[in-house]
PDB file of C-alpha atoms in Angstrom:
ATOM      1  CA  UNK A   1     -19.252 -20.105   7.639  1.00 65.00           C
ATOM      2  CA  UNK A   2     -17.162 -22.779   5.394  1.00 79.00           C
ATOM      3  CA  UNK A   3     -13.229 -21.790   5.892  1.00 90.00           C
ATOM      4  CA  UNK A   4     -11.078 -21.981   3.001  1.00 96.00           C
ATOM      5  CA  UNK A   5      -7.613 -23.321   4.358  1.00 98.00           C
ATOM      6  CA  UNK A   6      -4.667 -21.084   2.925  1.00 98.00           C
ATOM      7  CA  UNK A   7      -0.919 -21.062   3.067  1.00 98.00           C
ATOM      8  CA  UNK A   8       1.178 -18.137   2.825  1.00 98.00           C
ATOM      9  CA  UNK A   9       4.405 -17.723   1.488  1.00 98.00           C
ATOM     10  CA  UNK A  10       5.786 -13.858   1.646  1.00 98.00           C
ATOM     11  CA  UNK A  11       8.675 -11.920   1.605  1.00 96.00           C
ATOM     12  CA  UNK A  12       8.178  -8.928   4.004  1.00 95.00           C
ATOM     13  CA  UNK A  13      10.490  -6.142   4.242  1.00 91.00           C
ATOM     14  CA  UNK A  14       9.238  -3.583   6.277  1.00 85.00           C
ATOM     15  CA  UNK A  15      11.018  -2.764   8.806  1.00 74.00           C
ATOM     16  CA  UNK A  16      10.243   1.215  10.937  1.00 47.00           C
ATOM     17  CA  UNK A  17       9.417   3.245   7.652  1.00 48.00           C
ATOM     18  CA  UNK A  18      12.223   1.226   5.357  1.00 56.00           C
ATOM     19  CA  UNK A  19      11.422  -1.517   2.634  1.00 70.00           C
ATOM     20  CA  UNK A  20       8.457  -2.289   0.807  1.00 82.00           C
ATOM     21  CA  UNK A  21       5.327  -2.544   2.669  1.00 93.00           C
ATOM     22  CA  UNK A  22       2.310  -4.281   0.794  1.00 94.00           C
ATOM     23  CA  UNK A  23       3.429  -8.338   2.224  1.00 96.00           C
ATOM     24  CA  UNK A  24       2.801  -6.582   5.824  1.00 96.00           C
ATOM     25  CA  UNK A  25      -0.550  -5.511   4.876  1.00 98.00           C
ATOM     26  CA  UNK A  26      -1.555  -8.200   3.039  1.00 98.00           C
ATOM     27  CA  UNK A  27      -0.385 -10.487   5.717  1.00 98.00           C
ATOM     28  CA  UNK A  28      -2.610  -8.549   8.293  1.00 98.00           C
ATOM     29  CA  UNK A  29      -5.231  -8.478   6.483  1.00 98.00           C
ATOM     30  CA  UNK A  30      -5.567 -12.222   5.821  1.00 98.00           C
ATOM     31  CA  UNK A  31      -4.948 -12.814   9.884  1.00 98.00           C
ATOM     32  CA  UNK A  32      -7.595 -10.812  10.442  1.00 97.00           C
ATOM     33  CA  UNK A  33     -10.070 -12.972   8.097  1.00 98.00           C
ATOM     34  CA  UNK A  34     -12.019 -15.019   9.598  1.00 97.00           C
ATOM     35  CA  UNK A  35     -13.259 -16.785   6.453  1.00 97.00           C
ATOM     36  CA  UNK A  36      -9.456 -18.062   5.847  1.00 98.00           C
ATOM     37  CA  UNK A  37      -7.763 -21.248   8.294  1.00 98.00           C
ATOM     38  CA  UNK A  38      -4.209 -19.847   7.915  1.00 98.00           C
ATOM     39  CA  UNK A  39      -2.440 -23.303   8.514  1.00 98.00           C
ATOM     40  CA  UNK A  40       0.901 -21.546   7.898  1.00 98.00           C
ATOM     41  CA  UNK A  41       3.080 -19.211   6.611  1.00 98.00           C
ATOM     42  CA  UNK A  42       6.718 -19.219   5.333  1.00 98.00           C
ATOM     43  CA  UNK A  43       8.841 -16.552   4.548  1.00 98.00           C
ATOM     44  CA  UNK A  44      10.797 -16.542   1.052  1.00 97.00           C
ATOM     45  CA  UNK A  45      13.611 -14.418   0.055  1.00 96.00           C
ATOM     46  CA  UNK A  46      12.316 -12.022  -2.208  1.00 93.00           C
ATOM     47  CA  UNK A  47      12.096  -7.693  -1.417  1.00 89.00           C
ATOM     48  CA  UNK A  48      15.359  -8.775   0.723  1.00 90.00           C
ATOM     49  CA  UNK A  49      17.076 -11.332   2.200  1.00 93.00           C
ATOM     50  CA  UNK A  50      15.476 -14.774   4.146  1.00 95.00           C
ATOM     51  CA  UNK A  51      16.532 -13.538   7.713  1.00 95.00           C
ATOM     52  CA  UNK A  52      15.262 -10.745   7.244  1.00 94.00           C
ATOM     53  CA  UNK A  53      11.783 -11.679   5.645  1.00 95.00           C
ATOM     54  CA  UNK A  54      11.672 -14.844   8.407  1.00 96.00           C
ATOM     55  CA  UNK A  55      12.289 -12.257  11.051  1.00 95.00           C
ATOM     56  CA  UNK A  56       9.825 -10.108  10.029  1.00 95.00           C
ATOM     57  CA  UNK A  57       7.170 -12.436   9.290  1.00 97.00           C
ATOM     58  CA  UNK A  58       7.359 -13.710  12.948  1.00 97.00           C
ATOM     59  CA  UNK A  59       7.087 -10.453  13.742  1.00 96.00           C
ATOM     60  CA  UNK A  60       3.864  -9.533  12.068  1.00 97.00           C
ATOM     61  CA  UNK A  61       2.566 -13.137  13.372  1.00 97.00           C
ATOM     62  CA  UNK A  62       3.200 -11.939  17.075  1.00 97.00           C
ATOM     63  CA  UNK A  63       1.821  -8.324  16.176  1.00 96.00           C
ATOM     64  CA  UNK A  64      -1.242  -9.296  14.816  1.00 97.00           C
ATOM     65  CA  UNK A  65      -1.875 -11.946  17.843  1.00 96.00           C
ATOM     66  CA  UNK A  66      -1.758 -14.797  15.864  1.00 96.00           C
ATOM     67  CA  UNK A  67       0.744 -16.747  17.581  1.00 94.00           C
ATOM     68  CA  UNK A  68      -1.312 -19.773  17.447  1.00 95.00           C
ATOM     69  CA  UNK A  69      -0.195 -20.035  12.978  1.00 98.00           C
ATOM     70  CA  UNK A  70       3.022 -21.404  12.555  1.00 98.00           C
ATOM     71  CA  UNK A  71       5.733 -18.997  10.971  1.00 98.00           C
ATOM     72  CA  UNK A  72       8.613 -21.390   8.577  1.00 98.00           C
ATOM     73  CA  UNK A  73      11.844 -20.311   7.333  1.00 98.00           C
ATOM     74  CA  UNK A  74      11.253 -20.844   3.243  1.00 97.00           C
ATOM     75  CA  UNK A  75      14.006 -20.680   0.464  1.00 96.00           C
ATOM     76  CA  UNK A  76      16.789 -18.538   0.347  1.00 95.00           C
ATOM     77  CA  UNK A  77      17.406 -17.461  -3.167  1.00 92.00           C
ATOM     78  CA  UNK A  78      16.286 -18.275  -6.690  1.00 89.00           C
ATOM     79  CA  UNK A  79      16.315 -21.262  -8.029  1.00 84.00           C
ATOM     80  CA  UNK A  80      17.116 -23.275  -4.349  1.00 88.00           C
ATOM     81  CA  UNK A  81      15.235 -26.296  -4.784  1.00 90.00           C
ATOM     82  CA  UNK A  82      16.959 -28.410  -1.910  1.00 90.00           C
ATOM     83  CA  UNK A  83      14.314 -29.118   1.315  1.00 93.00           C
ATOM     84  CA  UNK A  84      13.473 -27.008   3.875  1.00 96.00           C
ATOM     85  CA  UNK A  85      11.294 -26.080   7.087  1.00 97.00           C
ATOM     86  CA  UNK A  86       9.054 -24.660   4.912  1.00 98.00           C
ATOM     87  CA  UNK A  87       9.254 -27.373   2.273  1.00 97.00           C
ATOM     88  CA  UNK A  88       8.994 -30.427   5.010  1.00 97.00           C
ATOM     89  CA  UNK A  89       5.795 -27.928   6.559  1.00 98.00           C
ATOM     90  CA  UNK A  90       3.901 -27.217   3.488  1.00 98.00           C
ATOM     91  CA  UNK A  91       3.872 -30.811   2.444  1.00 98.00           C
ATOM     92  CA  UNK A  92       2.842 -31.717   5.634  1.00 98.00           C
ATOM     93  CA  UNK A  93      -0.174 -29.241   5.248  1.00 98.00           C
ATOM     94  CA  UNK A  94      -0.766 -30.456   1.717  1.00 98.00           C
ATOM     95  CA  UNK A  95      -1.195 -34.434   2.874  1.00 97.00           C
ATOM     96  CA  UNK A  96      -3.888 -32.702   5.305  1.00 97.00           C
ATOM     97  CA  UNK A  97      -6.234 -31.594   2.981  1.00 97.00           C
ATOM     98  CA  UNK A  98      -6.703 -29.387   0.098  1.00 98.00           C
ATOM     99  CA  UNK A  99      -4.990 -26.236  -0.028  1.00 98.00           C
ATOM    100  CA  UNK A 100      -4.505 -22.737  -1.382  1.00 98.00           C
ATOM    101  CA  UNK A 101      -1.619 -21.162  -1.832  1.00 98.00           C
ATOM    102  CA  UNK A 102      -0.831 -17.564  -1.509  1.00 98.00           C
ATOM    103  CA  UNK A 103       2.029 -16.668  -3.235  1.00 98.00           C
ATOM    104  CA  UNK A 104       3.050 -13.331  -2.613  1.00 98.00           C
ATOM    105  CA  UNK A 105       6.605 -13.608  -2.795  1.00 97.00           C
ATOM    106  CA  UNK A 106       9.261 -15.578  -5.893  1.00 98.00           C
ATOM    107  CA  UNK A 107       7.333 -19.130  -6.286  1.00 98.00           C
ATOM    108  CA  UNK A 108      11.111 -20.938  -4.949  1.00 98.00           C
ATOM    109  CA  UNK A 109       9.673 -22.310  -2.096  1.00 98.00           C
ATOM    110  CA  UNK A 110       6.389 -23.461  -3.632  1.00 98.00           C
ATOM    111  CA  UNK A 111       8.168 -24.816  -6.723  1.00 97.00           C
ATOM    112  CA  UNK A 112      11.135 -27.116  -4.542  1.00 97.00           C
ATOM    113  CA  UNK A 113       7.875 -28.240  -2.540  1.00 97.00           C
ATOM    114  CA  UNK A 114       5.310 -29.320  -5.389  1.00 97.00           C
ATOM    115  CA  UNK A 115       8.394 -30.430  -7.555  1.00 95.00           C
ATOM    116  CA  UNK A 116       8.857 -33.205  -4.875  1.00 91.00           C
ATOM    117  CA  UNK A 117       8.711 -37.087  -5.704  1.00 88.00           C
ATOM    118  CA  UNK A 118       4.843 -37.698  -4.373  1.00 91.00           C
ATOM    119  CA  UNK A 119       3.914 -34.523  -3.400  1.00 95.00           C
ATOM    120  CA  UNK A 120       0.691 -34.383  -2.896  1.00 96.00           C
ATOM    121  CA  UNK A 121      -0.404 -31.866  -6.057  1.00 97.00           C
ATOM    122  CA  UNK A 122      -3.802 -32.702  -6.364  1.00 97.00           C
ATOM    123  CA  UNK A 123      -4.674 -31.062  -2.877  1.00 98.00           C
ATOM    124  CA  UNK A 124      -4.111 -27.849  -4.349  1.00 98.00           C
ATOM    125  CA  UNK A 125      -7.174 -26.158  -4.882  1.00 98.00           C
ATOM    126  CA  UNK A 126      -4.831 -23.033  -6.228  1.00 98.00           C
ATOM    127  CA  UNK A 127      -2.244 -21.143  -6.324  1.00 98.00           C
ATOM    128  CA  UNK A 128      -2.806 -16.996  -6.697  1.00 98.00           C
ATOM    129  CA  UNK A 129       0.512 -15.757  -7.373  1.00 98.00           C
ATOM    130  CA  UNK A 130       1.339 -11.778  -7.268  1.00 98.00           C
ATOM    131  CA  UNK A 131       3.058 -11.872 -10.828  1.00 98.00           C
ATOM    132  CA  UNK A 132       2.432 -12.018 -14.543  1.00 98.00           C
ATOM    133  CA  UNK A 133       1.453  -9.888 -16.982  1.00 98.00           C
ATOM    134  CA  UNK A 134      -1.350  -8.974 -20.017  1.00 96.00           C
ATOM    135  CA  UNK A 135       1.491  -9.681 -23.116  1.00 95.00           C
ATOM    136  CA  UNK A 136       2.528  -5.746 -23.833  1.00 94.00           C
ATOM    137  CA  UNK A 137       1.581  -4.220 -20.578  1.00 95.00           C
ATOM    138  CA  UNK A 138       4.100  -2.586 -19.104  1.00 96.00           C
ATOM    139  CA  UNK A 139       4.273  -1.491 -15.144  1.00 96.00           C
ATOM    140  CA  UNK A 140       3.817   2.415 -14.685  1.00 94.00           C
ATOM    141  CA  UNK A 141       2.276   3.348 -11.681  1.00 92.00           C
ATOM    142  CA  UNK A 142       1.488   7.030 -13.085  1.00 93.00           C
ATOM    143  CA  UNK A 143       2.225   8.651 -16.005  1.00 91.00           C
ATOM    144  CA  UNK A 144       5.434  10.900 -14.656  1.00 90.00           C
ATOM    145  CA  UNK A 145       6.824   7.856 -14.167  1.00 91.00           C
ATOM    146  CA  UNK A 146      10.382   7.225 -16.669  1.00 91.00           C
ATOM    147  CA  UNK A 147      11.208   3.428 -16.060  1.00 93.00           C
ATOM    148  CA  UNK A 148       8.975   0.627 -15.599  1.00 94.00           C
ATOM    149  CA  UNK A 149       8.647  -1.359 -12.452  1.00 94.00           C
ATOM    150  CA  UNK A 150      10.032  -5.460 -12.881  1.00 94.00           C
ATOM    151  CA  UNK A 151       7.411  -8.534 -12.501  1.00 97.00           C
ATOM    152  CA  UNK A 152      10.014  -8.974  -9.770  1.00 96.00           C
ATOM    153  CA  UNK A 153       8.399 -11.723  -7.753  1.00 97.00           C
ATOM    154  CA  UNK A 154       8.617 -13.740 -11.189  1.00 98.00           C
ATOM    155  CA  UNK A 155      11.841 -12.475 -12.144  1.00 97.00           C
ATOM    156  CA  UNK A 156      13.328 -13.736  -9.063  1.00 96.00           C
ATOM    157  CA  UNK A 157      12.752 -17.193 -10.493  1.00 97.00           C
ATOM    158  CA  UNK A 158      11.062 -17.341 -13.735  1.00 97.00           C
ATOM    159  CA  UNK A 159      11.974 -21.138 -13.613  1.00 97.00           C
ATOM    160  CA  UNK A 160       9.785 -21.847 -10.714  1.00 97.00           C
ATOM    161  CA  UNK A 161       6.843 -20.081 -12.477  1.00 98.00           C
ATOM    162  CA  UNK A 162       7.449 -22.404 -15.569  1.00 97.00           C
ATOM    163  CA  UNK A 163       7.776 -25.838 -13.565  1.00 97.00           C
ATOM    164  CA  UNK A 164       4.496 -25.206 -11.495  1.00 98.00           C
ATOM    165  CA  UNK A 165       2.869 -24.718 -14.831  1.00 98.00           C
ATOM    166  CA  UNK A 166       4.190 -27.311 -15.944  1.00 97.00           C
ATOM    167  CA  UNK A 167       2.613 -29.721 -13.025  1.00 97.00           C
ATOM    168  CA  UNK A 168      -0.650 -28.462 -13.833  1.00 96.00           C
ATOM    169  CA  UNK A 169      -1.864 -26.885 -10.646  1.00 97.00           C
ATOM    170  CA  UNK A 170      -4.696 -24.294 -10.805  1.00 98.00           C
ATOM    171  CA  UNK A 171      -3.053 -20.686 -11.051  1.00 98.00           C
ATOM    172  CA  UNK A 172      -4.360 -17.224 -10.643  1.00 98.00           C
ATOM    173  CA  UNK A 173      -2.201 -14.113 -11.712  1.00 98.00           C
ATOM    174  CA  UNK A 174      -2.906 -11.147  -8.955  1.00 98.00           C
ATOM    175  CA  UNK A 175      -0.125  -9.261 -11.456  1.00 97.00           C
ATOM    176  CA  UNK A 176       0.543  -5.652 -11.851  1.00 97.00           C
ATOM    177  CA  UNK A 177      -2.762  -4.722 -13.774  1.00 97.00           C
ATOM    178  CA  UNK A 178      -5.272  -5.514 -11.362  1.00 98.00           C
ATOM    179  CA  UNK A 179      -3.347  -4.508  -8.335  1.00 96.00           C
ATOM    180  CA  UNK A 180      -2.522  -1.060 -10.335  1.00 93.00           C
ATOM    181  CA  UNK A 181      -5.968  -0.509  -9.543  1.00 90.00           C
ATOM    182  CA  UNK A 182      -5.972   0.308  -5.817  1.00 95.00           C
ATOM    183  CA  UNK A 183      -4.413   2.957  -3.556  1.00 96.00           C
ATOM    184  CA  UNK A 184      -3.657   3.610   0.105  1.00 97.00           C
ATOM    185  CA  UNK A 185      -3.604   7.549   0.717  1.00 97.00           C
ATOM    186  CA  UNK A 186      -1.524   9.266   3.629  1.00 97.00           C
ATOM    187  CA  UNK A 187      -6.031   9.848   4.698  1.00 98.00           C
ATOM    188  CA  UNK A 188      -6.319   5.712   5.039  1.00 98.00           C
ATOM    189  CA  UNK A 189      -2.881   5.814   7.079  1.00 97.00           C
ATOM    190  CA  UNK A 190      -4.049   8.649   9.512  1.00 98.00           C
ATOM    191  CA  UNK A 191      -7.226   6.772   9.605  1.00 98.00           C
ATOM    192  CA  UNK A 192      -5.163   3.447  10.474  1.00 98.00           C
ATOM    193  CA  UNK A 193      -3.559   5.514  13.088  1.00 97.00           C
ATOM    194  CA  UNK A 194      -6.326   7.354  14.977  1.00 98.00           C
ATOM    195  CA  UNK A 195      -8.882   4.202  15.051  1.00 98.00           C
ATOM    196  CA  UNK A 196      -7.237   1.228  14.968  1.00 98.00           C
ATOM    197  CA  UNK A 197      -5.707  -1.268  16.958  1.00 97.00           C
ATOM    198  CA  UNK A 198      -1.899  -1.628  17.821  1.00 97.00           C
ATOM    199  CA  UNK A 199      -1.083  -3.606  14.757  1.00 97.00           C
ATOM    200  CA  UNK A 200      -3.437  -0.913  12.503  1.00 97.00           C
ATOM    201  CA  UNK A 201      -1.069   1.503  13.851  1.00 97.00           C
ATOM    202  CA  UNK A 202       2.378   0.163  13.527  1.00 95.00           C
ATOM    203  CA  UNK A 203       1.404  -0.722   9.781  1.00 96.00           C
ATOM    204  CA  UNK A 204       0.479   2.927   9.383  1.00 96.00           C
ATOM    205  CA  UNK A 205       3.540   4.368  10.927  1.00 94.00           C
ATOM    206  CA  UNK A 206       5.762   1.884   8.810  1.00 93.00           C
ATOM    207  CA  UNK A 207       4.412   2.830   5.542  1.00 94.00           C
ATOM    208  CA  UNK A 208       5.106   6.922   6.004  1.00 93.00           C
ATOM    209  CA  UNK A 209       8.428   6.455   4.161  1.00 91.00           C
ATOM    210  CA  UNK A 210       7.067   4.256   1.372  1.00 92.00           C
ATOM    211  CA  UNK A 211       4.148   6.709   1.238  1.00 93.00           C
ATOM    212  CA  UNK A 212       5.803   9.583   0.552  1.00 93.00           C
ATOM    213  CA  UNK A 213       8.745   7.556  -1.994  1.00 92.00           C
ATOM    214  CA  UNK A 214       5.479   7.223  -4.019  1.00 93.00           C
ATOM    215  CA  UNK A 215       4.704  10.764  -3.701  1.00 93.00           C
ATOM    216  CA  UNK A 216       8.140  12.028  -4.161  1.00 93.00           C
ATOM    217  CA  UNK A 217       9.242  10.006  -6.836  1.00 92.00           C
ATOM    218  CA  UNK A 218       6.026   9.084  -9.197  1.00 93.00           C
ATOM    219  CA  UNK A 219       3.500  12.253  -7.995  1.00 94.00           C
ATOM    220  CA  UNK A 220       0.972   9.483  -6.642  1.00 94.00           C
ATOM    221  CA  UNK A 221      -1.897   9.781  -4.806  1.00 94.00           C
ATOM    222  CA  UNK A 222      -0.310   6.958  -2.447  1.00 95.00           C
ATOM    223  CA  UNK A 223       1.228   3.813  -3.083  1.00 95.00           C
ATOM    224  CA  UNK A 224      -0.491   0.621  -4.609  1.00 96.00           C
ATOM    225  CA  UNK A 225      -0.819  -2.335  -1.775  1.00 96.00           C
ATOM    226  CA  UNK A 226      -0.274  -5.010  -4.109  1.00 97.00           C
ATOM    227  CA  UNK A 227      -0.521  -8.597  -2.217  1.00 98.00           C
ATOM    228  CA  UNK A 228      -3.504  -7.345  -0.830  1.00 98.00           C
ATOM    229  CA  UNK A 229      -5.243  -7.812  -3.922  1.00 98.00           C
ATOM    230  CA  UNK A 230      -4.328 -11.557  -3.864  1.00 98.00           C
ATOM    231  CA  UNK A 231      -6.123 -11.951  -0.338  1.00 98.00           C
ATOM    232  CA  UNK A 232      -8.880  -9.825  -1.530  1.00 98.00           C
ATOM    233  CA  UNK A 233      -9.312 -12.623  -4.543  1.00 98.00           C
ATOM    234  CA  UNK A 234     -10.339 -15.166  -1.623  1.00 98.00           C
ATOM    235  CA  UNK A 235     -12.348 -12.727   0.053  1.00 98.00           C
ATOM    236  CA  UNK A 236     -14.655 -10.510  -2.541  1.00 98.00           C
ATOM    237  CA  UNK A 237     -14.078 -12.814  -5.845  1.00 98.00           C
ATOM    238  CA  UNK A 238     -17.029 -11.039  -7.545  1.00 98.00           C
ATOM    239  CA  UNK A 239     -15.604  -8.125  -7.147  1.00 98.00           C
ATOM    240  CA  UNK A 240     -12.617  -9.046  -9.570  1.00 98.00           C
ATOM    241  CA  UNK A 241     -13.334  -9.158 -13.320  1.00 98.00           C
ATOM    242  CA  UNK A 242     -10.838 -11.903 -14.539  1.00 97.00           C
ATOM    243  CA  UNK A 243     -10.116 -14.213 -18.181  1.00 98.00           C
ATOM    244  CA  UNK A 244      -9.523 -17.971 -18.112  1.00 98.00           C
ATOM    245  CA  UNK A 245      -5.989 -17.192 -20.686  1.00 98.00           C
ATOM    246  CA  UNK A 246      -3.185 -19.187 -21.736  1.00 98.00           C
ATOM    247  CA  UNK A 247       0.351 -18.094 -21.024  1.00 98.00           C
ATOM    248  CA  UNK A 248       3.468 -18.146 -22.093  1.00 98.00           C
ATOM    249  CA  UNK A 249       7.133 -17.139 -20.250  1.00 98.00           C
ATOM    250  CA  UNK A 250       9.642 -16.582 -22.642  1.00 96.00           C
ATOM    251  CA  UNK A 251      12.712 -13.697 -22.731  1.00 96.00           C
ATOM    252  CA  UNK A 252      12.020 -10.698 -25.112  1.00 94.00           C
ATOM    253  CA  UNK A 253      16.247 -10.194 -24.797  1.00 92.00           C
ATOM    254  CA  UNK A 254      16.008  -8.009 -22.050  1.00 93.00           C
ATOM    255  CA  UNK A 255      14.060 -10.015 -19.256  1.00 96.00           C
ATOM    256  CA  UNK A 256      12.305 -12.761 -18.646  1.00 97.00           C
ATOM    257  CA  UNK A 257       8.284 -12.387 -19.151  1.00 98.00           C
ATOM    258  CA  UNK A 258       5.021 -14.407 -17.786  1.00 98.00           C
ATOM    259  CA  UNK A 259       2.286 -13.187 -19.855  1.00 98.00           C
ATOM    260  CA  UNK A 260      -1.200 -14.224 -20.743  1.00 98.00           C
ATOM    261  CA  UNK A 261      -3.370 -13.603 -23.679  1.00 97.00           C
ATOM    262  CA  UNK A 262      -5.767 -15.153 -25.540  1.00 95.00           C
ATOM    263  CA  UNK A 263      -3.742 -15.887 -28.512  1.00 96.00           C
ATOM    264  CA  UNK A 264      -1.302 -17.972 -26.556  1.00 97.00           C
ATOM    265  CA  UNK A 265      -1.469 -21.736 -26.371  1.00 95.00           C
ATOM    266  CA  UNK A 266       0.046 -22.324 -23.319  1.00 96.00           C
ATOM    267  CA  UNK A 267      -1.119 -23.451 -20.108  1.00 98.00           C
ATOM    268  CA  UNK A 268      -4.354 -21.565 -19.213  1.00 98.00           C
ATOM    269  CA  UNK A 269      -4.786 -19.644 -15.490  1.00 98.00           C
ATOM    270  CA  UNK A 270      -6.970 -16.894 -14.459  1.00 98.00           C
ATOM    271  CA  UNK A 271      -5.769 -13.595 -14.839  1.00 98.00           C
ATOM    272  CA  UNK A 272      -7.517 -11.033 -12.584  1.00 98.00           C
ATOM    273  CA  UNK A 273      -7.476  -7.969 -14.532  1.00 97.00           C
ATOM    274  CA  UNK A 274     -10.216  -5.459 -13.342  1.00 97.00           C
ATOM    275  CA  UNK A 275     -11.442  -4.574  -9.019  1.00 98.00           C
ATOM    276  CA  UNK A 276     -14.177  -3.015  -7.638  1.00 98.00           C
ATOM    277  CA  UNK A 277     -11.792  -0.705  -6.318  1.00 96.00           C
ATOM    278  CA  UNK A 278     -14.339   1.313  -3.818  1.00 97.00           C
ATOM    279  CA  UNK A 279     -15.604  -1.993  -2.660  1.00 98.00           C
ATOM    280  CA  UNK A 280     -12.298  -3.876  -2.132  1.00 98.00           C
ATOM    281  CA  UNK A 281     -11.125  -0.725  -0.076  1.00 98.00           C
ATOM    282  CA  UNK A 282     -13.495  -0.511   2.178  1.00 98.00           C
ATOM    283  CA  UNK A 283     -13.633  -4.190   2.750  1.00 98.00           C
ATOM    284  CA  UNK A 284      -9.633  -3.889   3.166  1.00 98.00           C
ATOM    285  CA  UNK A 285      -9.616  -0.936   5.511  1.00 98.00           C
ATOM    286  CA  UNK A 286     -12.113  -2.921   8.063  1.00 98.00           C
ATOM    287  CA  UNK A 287     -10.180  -5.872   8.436  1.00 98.00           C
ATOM    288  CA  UNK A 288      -7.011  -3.475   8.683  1.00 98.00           C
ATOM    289  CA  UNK A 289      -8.851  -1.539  11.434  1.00 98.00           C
ATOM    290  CA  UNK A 290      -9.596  -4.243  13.307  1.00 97.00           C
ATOM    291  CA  UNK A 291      -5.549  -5.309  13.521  1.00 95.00           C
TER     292      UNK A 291
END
């Protein structure tokens, strides 16, 4: 099996049945990948503040038994561009070898460290950020739903998107559309519960409260797991349907945007837009299980 070496950077917040819960799950599910070398992760302020998300990262770490990958405190709000553990940590990891970056938190950390004098850019092999839009698309989870959800891992630093365009490092966009896609029912949290591990089961009895917020507030069949899509890029690529499109972040007077579309001239990623949803769940529940 050839490994693909991966960094994290996240922002978890959950925390006994409080805060969002998709970074958790995602995290999991990459530790329990054995087609990824995790050489580290670093927490980010992001769904709440850095001690939190730096406590709670450790925390999944230990959870998942994976005390052997490094856990770094990252940047502590937008736009922070001074040097850090995680800074000093992912450089180190970058002058090792070439390197993808998951980015499922704002892109702060990953911006201050790539925006360094000699940083070793060309060891990136990419970055798949959970962020961006299709230009018009707006975020409803279901229609009952009255106001929008933000592009709130790009919001948090819209800057940081623009600069690592700027340097020219390979991007993917795991945004809204694509992750949109996939649920987790309160069935795949009883069935995280009865048969699987420790870990399997603490996710499941975390993500009761989110559940039902989904539920309650947008009449959903569950809640969407977005970062997990990001992982699931590295994992199942053909089951993604993506475009090779150009972007462009701009303000439309009420927030900052990162869109792509084909009639943009701006720096081109690849922007994941359909899943194999039945595949990718499966494929997620097993590694999940297995926690």
């Amino acid at each position: 099996m050839t490994l693909r070496r991966v960094w994290i950077d996240t922002d978890p917040a959950i925390n006994a049945g409080n805060g969002e819960v998709d970074d958790a799950f995602a995290l999991v599910q990459a530790l329990c990948s054995p087609e990824l070398e995790i050489a580290g992760v670093s927490a980010v302020y992001g769904n709440t503040d850095i001690d939190h998300t730096f406590a709670m990262a450790r925390e999944i770490v230990t959870r998942a038994h994976r005390s052997d990958i490094p856990v770094y405190r990252g940047s502590g709000r937008g736009e922070e561009r001074c040097a850090n553990e995680a800074t000093a940590a992912l450089t180190q990891a970058l002058n090792e070898g070439p390197l993808t970056i998951l980015a499922l938190g704002p892109l702060t950390t990953i911006a201050a460290t790539l925006g360094l004098r000699d940083a070793p850019t060309g060891n990136v092999e990419e970055i798949v950020f959970v962020g961006g839009r299709r230009d018009g698309l707006e975020f409803f989870a279901t229609p009952t739903q009255m106001k929008p959800f933000g592009d709130m891992n790009f919001e948090c630093d819209p800057a940081a998107a623009s600069e690592l365009l700027a340097l020219g490092v390979p991007m993917t966009l795991a945004g809204w559309e694509v992750c949109s896609k996939m649920w987790l029912t309160p069935d795949d949290l009883d069935w995280l519960r009865d048969e699987g591990g420790e870990c399997a089961r603490w996710l499941a009895a975390s993500a009761r409260t989110w559940q039902s917020d989904w539920q309650r507030n947008f009449a959903a069949p569950g809640f969407t797991p977005f970062d997990t899509l990001a992982v699931g890029w590295l994992l199942l690529p053909d089951a993604f349907a993506r475009h090779r499109w150009p972007t462009r972040i701009y303000h439309d007077g009420n927030r900052p945007l990162f869109a792509a579309d084909r009639s943009f001239d701006g720096p081109i990623v690849t922007y994941l837009r359909e899943v194999d949803h039945v595949r990718f769940h499966a494929d997620l529940m097993r590694r999940l299980l297995s926690a």
